[in-house]
CSV table of C-alpha atoms in Angstrom, one decimal:
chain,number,residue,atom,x,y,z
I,1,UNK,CA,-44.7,128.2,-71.6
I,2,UNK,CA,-44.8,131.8,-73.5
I,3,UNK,CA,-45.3,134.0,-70.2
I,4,UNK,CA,-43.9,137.2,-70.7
I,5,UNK,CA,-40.9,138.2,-68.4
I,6,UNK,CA,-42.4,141.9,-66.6
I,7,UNK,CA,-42.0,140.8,-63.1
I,8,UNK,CA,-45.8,140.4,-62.7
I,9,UNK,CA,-47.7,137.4,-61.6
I,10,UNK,CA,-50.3,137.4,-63.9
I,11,UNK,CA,-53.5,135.0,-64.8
I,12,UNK,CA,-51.1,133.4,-67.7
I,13,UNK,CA,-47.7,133.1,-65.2
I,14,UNK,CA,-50.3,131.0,-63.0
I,15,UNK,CA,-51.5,128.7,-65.6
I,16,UNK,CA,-47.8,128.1,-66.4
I,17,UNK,CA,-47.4,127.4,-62.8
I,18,UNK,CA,-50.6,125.2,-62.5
I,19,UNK,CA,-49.1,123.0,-65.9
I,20,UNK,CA,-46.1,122.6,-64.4
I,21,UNK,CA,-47.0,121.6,-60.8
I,22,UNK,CA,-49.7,118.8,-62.6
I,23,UNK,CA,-46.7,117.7,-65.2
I,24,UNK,CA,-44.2,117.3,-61.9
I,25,UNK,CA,-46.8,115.6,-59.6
I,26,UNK,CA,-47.3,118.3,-57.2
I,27,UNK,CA,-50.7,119.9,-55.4
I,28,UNK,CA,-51.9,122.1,-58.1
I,29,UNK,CA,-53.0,124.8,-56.5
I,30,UNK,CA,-51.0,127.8,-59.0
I,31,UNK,CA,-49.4,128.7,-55.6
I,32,UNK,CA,-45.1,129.0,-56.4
I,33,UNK,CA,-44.0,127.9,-52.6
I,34,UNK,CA,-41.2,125.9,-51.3
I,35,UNK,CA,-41.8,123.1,-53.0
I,36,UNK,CA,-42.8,124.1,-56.4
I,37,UNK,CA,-39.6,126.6,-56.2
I,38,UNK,CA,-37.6,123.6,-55.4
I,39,UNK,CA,-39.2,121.7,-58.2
I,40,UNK,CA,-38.6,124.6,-60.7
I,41,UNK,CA,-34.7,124.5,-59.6
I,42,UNK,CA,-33.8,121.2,-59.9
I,43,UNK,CA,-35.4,121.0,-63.3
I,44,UNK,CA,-33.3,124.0,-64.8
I,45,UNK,CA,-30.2,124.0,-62.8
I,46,UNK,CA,-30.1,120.5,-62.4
I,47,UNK,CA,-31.9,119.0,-65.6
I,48,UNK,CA,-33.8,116.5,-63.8
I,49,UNK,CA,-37.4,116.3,-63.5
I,50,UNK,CA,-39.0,116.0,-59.7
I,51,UNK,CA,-40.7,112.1,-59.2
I,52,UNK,CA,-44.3,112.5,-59.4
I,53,UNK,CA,-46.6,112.3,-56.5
I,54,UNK,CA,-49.2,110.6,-55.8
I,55,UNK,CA,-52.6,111.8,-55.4
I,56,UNK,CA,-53.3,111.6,-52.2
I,57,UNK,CA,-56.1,109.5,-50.8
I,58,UNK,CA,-58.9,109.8,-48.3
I,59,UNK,CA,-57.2,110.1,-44.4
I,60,UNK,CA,-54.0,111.0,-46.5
I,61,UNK,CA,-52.1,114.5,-46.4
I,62,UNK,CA,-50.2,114.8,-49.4
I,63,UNK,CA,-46.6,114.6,-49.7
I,64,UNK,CA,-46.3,117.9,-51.0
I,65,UNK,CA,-48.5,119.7,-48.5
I,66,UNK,CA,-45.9,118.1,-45.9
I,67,UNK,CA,-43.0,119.0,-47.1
I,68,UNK,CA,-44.3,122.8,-47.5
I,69,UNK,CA,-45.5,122.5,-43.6
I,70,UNK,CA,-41.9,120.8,-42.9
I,71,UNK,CA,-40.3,124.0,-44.9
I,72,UNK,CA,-42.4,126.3,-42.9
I,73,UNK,CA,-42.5,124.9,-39.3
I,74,UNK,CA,-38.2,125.0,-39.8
I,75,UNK,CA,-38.2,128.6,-41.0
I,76,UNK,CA,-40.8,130.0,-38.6
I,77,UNK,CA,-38.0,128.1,-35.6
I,78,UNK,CA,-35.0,129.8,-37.3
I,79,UNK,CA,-36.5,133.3,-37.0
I,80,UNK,CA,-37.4,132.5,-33.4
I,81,UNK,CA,-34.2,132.0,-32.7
I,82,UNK,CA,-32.3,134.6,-35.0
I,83,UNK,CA,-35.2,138.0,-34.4
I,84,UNK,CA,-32.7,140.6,-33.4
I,85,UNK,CA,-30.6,139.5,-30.7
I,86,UNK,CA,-29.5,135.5,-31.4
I,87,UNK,CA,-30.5,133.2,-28.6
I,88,UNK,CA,-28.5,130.6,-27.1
I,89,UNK,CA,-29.5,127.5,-25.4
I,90,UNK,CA,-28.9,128.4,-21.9
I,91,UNK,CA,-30.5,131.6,-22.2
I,92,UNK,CA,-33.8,131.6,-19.9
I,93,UNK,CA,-35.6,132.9,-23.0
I,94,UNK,CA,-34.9,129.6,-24.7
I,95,UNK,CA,-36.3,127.2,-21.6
I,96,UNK,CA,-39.9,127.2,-22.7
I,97,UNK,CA,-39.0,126.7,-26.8
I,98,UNK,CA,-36.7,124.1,-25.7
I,99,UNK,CA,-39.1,122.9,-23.3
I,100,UNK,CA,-41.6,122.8,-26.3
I,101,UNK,CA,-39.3,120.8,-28.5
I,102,UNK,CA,-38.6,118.3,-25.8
I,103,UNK,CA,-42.7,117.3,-24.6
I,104,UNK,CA,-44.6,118.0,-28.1
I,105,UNK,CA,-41.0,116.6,-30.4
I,106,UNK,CA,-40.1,113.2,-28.1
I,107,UNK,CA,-42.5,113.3,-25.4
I,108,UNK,CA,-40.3,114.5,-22.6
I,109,UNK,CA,-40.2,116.6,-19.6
I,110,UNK,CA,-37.2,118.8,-19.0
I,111,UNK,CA,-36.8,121.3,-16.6
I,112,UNK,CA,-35.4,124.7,-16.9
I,113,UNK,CA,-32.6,124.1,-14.3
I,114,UNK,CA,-30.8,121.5,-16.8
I,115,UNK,CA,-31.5,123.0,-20.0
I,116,UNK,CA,-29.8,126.4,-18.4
I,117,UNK,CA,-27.0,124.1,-17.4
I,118,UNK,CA,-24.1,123.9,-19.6
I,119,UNK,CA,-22.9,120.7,-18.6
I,120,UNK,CA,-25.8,119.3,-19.2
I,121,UNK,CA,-26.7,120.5,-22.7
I,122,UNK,CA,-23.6,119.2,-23.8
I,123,UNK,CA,-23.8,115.3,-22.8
I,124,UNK,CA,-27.6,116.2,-24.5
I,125,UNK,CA,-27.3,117.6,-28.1
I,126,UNK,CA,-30.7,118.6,-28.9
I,127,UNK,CA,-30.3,119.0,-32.3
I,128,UNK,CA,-32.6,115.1,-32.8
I,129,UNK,CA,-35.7,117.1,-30.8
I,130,UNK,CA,-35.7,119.5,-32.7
I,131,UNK,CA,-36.2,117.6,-36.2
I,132,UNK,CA,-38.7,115.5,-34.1
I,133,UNK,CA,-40.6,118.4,-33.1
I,134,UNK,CA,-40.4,119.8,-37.0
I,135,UNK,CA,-42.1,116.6,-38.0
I,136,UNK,CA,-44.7,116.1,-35.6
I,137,UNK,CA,-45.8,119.6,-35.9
I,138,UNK,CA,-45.9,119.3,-40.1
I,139,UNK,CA,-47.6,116.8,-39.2
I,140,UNK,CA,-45.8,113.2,-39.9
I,141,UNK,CA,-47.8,111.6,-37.9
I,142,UNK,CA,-47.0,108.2,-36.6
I,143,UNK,CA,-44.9,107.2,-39.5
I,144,UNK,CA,-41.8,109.1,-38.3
I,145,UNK,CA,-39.5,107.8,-35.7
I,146,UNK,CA,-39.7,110.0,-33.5
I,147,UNK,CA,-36.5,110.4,-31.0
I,148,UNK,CA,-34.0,112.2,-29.3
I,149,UNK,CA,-31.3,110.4,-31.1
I,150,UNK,CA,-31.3,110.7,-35.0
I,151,UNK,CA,-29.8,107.3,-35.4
I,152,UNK,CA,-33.0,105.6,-34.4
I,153,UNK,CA,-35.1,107.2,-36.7
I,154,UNK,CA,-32.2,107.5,-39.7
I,155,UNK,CA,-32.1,103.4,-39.0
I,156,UNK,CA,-35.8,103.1,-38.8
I,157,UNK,CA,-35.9,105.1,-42.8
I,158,UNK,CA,-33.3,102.7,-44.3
I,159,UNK,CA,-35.3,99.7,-43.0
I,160,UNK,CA,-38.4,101.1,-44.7
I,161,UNK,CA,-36.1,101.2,-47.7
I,162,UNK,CA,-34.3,98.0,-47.7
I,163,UNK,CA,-37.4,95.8,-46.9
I,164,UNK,CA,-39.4,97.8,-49.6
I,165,UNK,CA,-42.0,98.8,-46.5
I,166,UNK,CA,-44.2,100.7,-49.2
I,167,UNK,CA,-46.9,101.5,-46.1
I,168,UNK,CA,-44.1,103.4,-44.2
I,169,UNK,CA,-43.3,106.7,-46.5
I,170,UNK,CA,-40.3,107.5,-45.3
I,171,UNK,CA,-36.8,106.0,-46.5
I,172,UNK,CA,-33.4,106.9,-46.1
I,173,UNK,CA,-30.8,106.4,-49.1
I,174,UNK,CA,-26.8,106.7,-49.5
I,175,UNK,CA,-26.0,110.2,-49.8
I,176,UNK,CA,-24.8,110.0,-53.2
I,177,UNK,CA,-27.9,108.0,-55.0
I,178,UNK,CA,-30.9,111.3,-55.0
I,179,UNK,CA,-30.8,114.3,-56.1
I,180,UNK,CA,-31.8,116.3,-52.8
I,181,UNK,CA,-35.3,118.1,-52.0
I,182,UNK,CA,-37.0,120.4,-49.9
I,183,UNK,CA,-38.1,118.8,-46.9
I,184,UNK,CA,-35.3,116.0,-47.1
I,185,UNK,CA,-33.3,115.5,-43.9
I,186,UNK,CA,-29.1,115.1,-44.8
I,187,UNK,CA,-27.6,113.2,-42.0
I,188,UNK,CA,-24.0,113.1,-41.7
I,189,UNK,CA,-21.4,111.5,-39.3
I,190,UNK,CA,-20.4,113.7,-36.0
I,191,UNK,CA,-17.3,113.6,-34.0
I,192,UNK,CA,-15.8,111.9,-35.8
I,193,UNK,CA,-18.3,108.8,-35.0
I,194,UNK,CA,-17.4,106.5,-38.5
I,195,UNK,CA,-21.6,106.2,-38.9
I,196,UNK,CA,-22.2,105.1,-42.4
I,197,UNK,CA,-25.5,104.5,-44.5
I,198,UNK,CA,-24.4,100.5,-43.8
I,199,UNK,CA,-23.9,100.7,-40.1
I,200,UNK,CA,-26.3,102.8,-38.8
I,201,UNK,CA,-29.1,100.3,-38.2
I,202,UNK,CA,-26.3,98.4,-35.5
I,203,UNK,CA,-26.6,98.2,-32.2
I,204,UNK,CA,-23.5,100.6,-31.6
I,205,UNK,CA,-24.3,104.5,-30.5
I,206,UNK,CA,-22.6,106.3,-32.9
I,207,UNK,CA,-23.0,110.8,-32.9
I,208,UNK,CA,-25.0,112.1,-35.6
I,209,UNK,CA,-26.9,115.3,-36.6
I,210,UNK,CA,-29.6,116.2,-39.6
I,211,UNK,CA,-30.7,118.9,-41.1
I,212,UNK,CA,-33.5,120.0,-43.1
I,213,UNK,CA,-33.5,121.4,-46.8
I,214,UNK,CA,-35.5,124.4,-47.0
I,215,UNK,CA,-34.2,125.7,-49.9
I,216,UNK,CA,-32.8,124.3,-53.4
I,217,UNK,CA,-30.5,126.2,-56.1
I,218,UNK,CA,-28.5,125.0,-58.7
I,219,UNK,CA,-25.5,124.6,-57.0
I,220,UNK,CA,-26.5,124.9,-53.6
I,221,UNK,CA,-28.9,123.8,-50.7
I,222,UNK,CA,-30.2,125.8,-47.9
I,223,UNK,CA,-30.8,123.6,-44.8
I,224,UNK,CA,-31.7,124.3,-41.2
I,225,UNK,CA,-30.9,122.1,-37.7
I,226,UNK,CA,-32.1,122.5,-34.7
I,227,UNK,CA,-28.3,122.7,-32.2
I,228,UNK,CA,-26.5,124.3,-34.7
I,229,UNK,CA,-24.2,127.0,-32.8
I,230,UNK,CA,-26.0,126.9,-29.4
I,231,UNK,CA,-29.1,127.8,-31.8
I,232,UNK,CA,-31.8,126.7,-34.9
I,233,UNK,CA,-29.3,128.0,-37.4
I,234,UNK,CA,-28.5,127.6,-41.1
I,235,UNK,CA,-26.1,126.3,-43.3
I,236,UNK,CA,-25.4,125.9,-46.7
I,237,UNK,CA,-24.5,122.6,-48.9
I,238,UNK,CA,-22.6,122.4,-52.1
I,239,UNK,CA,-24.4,120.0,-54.8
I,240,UNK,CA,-22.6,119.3,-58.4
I,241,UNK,CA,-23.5,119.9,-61.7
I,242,UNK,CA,-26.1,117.0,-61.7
I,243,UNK,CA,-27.5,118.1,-58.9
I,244,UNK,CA,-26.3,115.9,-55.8
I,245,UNK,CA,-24.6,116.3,-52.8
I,246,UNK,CA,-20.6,117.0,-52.9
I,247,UNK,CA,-19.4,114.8,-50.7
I,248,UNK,CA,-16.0,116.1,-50.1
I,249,UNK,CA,-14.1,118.5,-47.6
I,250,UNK,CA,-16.7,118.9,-44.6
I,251,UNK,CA,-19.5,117.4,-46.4
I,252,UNK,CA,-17.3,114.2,-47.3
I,253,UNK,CA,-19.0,113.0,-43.7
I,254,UNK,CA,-22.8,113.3,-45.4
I,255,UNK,CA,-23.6,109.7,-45.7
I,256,UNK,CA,-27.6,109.7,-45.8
I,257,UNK,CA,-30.5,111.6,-47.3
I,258,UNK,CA,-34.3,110.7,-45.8
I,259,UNK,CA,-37.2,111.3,-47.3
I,260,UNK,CA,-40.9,111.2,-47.6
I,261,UNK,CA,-41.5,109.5,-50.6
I,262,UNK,CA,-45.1,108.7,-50.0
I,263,UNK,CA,-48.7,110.0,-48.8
I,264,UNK,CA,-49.2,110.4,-44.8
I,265,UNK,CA,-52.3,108.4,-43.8
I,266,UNK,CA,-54.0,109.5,-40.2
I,267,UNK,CA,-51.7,108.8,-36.9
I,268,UNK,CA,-54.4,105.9,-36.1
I,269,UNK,CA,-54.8,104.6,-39.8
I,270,UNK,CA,-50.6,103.9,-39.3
I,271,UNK,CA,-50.6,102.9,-36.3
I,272,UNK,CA,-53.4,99.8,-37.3
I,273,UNK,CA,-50.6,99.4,-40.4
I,274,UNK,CA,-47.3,99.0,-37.6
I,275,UNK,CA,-49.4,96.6,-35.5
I,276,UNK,CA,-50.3,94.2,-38.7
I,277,UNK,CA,-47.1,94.7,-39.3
I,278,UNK,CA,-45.5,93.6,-36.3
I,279,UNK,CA,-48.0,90.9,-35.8
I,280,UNK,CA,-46.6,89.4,-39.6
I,281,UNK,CA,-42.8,90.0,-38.6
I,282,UNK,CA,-43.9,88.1,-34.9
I,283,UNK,CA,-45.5,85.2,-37.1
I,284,UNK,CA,-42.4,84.3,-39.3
I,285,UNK,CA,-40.2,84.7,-36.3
């Protein structure tokens, strides 16, 4: 696009935006946000072009306008967090956004007394709730698996992937097969737990943590978990030339990257879709 470079966002910088954002699938609203950003870097660091989205329909939110809210709900927690003086778990600050996490992320009740214990935060990692909480409130719907454990909903992705379960939007795949996005969640083995992208959907507990991509550059992501430090903290992820993950040194335990691939229909809308659903799987049984 001929848009002269002056560091001004003018009418013909936002029709290059706007031609760009239809060309890559995205909402085309001439807005350069997370996702377009992201879109923009993987295309020129990278040189690879974003999948396109779908449209989405009517009772749908689009998959771009989720991944922005999943961007933005992550951020808005880090800064809680990190605003001058750093909080920690146990602080009594932390007790009602903990509190929060716990009854609107996973449906639970926790009371200040064990979250301010440190016994007890450490036989409950927290770091699960929080991406829980991210997804409700960016509004996922009931198409995420929400839990305190990320296994179960990291299992519940790579089912939706290996059975093809096109009416479920979100899949999980090996670390090393997509290039990652904002919004994706990068799962990786912890302690020392030997989860993999095959054994995860077992009946063994094994210790595992995610975090979300809120940023993408050419040779690096910016990603946010919920736990990290005593905290909502950041860290940052090395990818290659190409694009994808590095999967060596501390990263070498990355196994899975899940996404939202997919349109979010309305909670009741999916929840019709998991009880046809269930009904078929209960028939061929």
């Amino acid at each position: 696009h001929a848009v002269t470079i002056d560091g001004h966002f003018t009418a013909a910088t936002q029709r290059a935006v706007r031609a760009f954002q239809s060309w890559a699938g995205l909402t085309v609203d001439g807005v350069c946000g997370p996702r377009t950003k992201s879109a923009i870097a993987a295309a020129v660091g990278a040189k690879l072009w974003p999948q396109p989205v779908p449209s989405p329909k009517l009772g749908t939110t689009s998959t771009s306008m989720l991944l922005d809210e999943i961007v933005r709900v992550a951020e808005t927690e880090y800064r809680r967090w990190n605003a001058g003086r750093k909080l920690r778990e146990t602080d009594s600050d932390a007790v009602p956004v903990l509190q929060r996490y716990y009854r609107e992320g996973v449906k639970m009740q926790i009371g200040a007394a064990e979250l301010q214990d440190t016994n007890w935060q450490r036989e409950h990692p927290w770091s699960a709730v929080f991406i829980s909480y991210v997804m409700r409130t960016a509004g996922a719907g009931a198409a995420f698996r929400y839990s305190p454990a990320h296994q179960d909903y990291i299992a519940a992705a790579r089912r939706n992937r290996l059975d093809n379960v096109t009416a479920n939007p979100f899949w999980a795949y090996r670390a090393d097969e997509v290039v990652p996005q904002v919004g994706d969640l990068i799962c990786n083995a912890r302690g020392n737990s030997g989860a993999t992208y095959d054994n995860i959907g077992d009946k063994q507990r094994r210790k595992t943590h995610c975090d979300i991509v809120t940023a993408v550059s050419p040779s690096k992501l910016r990603v946010i978990g919920g736990n990290v430090n005593q905290n909502v903290d950041v860290k940052e992820l090395m990818t290659l030339p190409d694009g994808r993950l590095a999967l060596t040194g501390k990263q070498a335990a990355i196994f899975a990257i899940v996404r939202c691939r997919g349109n979010i229909r309305s909670e009741e809308h999916t929840s019709e879709l998991q009880s046809h659903s269930d009904l078929v799987c209960r028939l061929l049984l």
